[in-house]
mmCIF file of C-alpha atoms in Angstrom:
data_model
loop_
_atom_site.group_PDB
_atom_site.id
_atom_site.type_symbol
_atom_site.label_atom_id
_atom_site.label_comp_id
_atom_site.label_asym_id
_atom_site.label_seq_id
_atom_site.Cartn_x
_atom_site.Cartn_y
_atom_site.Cartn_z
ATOM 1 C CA UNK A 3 63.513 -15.380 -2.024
ATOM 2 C CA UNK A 4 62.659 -12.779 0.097
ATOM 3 C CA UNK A 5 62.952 -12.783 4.062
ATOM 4 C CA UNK A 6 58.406 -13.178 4.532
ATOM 5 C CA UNK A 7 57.219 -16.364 3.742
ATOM 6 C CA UNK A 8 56.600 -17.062 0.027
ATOM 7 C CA UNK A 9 53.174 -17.864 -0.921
ATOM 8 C CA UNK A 10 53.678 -21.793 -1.942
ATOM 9 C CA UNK A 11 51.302 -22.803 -5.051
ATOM 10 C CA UNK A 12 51.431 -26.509 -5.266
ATOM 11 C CA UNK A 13 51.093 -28.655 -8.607
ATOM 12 C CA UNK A 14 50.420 -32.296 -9.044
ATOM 13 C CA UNK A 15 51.946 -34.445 -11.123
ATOM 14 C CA UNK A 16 49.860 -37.261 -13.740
ATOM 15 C CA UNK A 17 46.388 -39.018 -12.333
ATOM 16 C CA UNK A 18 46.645 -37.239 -9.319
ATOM 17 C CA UNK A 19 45.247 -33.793 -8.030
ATOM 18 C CA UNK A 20 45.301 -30.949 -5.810
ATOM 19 C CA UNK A 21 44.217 -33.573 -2.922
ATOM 20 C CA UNK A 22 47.817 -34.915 -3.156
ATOM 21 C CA UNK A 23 49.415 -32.279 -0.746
ATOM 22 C CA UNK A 24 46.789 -33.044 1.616
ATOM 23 C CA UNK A 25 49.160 -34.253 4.010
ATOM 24 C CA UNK A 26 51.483 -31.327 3.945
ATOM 25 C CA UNK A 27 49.190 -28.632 4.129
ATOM 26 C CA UNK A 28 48.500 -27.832 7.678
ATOM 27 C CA UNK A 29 52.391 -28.021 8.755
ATOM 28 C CA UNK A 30 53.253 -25.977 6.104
ATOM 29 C CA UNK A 31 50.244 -23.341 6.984
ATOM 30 C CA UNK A 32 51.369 -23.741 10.823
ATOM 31 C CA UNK A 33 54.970 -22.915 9.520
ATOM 32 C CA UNK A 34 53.866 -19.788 8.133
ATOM 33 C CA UNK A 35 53.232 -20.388 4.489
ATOM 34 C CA UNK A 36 49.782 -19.450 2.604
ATOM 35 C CA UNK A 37 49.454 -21.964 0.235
ATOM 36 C CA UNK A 38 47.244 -22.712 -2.758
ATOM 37 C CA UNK A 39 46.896 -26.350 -4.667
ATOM 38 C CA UNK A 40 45.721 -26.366 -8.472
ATOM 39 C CA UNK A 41 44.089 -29.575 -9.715
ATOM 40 C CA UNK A 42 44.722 -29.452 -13.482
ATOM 41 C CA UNK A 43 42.167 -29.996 -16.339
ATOM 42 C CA UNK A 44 41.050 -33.298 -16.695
ATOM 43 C CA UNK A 45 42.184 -34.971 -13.635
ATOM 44 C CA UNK A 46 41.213 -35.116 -9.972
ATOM 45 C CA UNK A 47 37.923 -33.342 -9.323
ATOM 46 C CA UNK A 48 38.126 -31.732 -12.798
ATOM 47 C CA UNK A 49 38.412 -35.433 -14.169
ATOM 48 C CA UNK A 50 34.609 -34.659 -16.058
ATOM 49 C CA UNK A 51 36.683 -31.993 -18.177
ATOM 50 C CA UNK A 52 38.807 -34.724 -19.895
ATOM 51 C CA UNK A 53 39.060 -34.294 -23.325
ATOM 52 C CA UNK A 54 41.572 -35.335 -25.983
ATOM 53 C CA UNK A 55 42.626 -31.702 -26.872
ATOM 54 C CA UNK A 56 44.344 -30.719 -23.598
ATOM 55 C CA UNK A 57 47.925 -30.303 -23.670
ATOM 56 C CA UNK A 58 50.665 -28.421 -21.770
ATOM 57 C CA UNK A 59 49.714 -24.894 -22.349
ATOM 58 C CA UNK A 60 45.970 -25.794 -20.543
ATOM 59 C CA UNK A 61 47.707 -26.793 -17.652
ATOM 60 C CA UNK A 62 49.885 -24.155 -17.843
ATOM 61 C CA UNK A 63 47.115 -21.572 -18.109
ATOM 62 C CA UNK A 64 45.620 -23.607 -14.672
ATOM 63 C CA UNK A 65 48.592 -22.191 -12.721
ATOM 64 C CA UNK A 66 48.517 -18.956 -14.174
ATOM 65 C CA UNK A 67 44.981 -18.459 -13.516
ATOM 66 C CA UNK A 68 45.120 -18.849 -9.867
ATOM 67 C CA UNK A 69 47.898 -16.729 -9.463
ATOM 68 C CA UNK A 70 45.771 -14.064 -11.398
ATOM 69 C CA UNK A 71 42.543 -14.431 -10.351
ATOM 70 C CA UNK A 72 44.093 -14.483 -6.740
ATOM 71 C CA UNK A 73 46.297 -11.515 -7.147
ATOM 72 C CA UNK A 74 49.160 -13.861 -5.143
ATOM 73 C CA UNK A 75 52.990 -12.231 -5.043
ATOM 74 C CA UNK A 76 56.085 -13.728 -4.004
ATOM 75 C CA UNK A 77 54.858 -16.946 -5.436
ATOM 76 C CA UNK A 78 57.079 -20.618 -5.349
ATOM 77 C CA UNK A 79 55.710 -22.542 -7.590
ATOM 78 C CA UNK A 80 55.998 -26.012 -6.434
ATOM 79 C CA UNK A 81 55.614 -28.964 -8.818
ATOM 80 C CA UNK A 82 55.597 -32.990 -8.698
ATOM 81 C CA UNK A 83 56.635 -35.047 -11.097
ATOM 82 C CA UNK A 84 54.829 -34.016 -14.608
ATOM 83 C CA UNK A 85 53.892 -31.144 -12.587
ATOM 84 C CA UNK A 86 57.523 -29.629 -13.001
ATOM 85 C CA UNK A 87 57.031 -29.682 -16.554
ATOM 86 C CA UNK A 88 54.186 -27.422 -15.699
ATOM 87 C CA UNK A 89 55.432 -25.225 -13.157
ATOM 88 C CA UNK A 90 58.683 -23.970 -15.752
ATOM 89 C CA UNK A 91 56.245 -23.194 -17.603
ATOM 90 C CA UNK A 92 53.932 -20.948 -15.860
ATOM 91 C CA UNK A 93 57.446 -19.388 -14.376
ATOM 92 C CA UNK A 94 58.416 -18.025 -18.016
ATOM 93 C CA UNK A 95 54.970 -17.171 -18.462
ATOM 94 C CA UNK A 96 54.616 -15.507 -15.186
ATOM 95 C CA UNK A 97 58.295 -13.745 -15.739
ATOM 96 C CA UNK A 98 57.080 -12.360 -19.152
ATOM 97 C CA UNK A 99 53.241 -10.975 -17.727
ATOM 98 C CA UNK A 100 54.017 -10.337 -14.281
ATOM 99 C CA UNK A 101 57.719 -9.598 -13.106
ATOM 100 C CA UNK A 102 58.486 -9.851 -9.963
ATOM 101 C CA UNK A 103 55.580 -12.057 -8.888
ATOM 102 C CA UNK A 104 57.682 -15.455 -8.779
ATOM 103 C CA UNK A 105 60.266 -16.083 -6.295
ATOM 104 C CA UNK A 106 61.443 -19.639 -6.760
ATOM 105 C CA UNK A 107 60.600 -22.913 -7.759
ATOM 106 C CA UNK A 108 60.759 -25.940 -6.046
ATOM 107 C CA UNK A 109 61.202 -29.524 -8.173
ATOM 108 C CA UNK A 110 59.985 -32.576 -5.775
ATOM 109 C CA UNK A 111 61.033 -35.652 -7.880
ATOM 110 C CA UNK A 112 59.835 -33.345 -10.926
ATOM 111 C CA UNK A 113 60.656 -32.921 -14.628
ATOM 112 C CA UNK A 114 63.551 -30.273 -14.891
ATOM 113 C CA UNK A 115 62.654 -29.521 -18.841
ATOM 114 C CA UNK A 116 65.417 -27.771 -20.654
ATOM 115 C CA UNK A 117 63.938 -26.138 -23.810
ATOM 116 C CA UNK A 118 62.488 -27.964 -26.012
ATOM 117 C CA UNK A 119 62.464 -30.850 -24.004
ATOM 118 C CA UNK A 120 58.685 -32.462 -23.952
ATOM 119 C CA UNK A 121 57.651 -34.564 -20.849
ATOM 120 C CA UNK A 122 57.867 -37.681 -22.789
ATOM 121 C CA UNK A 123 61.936 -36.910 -23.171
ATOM 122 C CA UNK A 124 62.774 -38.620 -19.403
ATOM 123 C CA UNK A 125 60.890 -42.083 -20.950
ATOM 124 C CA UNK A 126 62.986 -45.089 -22.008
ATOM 125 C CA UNK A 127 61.918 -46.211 -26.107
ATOM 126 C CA UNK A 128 59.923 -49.080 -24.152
ATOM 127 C CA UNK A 129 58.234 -47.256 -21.483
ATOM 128 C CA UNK A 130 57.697 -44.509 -24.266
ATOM 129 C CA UNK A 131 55.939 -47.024 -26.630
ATOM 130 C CA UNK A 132 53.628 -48.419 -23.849
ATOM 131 C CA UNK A 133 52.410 -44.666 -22.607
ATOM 132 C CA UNK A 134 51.654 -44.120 -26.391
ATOM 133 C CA UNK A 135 50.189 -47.091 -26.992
ATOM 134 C CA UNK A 136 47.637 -46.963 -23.902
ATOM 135 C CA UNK A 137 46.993 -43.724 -24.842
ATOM 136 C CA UNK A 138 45.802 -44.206 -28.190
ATOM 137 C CA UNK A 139 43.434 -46.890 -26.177
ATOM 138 C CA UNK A 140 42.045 -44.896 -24.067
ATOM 139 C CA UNK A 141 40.929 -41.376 -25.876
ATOM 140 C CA UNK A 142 44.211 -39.904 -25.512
ATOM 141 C CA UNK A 143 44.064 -40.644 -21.965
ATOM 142 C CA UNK A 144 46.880 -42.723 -19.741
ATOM 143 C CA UNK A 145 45.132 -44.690 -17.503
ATOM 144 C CA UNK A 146 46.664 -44.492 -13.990
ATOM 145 C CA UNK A 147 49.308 -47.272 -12.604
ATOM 146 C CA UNK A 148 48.275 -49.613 -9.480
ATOM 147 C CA UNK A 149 49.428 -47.488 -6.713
ATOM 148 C CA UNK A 150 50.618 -50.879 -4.925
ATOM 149 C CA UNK A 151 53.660 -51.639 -7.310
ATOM 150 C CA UNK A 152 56.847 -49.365 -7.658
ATOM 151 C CA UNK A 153 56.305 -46.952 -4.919
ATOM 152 C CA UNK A 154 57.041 -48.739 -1.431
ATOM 153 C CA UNK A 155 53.808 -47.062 -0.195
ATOM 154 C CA UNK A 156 51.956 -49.276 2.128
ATOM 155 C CA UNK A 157 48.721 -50.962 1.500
ATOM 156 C CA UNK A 158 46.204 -48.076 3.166
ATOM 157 C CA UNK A 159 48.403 -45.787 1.490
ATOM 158 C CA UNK A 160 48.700 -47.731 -2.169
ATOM 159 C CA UNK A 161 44.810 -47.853 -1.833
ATOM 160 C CA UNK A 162 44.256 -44.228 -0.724
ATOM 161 C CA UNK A 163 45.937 -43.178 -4.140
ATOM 162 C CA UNK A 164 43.849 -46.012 -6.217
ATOM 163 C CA UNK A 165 40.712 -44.268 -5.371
ATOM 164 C CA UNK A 166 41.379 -40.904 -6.403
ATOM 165 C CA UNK A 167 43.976 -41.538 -9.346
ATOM 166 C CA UNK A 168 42.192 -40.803 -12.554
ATOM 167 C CA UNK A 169 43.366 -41.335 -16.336
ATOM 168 C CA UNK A 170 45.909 -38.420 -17.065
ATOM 169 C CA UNK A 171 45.096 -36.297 -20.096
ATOM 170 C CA UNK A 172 48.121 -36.747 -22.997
ATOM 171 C CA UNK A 173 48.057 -34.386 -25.373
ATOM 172 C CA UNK A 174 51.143 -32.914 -24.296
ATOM 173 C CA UNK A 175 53.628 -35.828 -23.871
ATOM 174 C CA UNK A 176 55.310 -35.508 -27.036
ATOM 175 C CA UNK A 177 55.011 -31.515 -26.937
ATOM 176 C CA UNK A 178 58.086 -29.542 -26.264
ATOM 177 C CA UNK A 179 58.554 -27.070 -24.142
ATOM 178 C CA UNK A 180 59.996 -24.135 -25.965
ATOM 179 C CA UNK A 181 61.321 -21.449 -23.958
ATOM 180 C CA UNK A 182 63.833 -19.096 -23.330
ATOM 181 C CA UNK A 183 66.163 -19.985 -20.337
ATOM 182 C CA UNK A 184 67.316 -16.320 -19.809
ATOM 183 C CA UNK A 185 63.458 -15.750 -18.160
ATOM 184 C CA UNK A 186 64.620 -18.306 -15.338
ATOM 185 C CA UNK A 187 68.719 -17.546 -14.758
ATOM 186 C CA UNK A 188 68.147 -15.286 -11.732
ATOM 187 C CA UNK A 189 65.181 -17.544 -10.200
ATOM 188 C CA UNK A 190 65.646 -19.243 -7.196
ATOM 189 C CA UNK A 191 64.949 -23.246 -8.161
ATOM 190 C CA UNK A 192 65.626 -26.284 -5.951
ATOM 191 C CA UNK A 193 65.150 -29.978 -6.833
ATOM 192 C CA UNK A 194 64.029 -32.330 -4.077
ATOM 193 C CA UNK A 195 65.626 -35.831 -5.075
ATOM 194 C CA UNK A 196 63.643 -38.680 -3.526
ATOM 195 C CA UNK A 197 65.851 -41.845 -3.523
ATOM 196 C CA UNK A 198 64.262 -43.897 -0.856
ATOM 197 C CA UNK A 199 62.825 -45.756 -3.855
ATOM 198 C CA UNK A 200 64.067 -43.470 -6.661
ATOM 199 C CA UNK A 201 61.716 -42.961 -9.248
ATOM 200 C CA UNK A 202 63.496 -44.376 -12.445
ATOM 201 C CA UNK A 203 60.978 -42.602 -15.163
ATOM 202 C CA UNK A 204 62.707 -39.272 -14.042
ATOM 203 C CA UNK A 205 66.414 -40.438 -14.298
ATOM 204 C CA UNK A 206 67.579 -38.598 -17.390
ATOM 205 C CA UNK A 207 66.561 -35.420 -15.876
ATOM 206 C CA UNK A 208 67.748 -35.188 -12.978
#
């Protein structure tokens, strides 16, 4: 990465939004980073633009237009959860339209696709079946989990996240990921393991 502070673009993972980070984002501003959050189609305050057709490559083209349309350089792209599905990505895509533009990539409790992997790959048969079958419910939506069970959070916390979680568009859980790993061999990419509870769902690729 280079010796100036990267320019940090941060990506949510499934029901949540670019409100997530909202924590983070003055201490990492006051430690000299300019940072940018992108709330994907069809969930936070883009919730209204749910529709049963968005897949991975929408919320790929999210990250990519904000990089464009803000003309940012020296760019870690920072993803969550589902959002690191998203995040590899917008790095190929990024590598192939504008070299030199990412510097890194940062993996906090995130999907680490290999190609051809599809988020759906890190899911159990059971915990697979359940996703699809809520989906298929719910207008190829997954509704959002109760906030209070499976993530130690306490119970301002737990309810903070049940206001704002919204049903998490689909479309892209079985879709793979194809890519060529080449594009990413001389980026810089770290994966931030949080064990203090781990998150199971994410197991197989860590």
């Amino acid at each position: 990465m280079s010796s100036s502070a990267p320019t940090l673009v941060l990506v949510h993972g499934a029901w949540g939004g670019g409100w997530v980070w909202r924590r983070v984002l003055a201490p990492l501003r006051d430690a000299g980073f300019e940072v940018h959050t992108v709330t994907l189609t069809g969930d936070g305050e883009r919730a209204h633009l749910r529709r049963p057709d968005i897949d991975l490559h929408t919320h790929i083209a999210d990250v990519i237009g904000l990089v464009e349309m803000e003309e940012l350089e020296n760019v870690v792209l920072v993803g969550h959860s589902y959002g690191g599905m998203v995040i590899t990505g917008a790095a190929v895509e990024l590598q192939q339209r504008h070299p030199g533009v990412l510097s890194g990539l940062v993996y906090v409790d995130a999907m680490f696709p290999r190609p051809g992997d599809g988020w759906g790959v890190a899911h159990s048969p059971e915990v697979a079946s359940a996703r699809l079958a809520a989906a298929a419910e719910n207008d190829n939506s997954l509704p959002a989990p109760n906030a209070e069970s499976g993530f130690d959070l306490t119970p301002e916390d737990a309810a903070w996240l049940n206001r704002r979680h919204v049903p998490h568009p689909f479309g892209m859980y079985r879709q793979p990921l194809d890519y060529d790993a080449a594009l990413l061999e001389a980026v810089p990419r770290l994966f931030i393991d949080c064990t203090d509870p781990a998150y199971p769902t994410i197991e197989p690729v860590r």
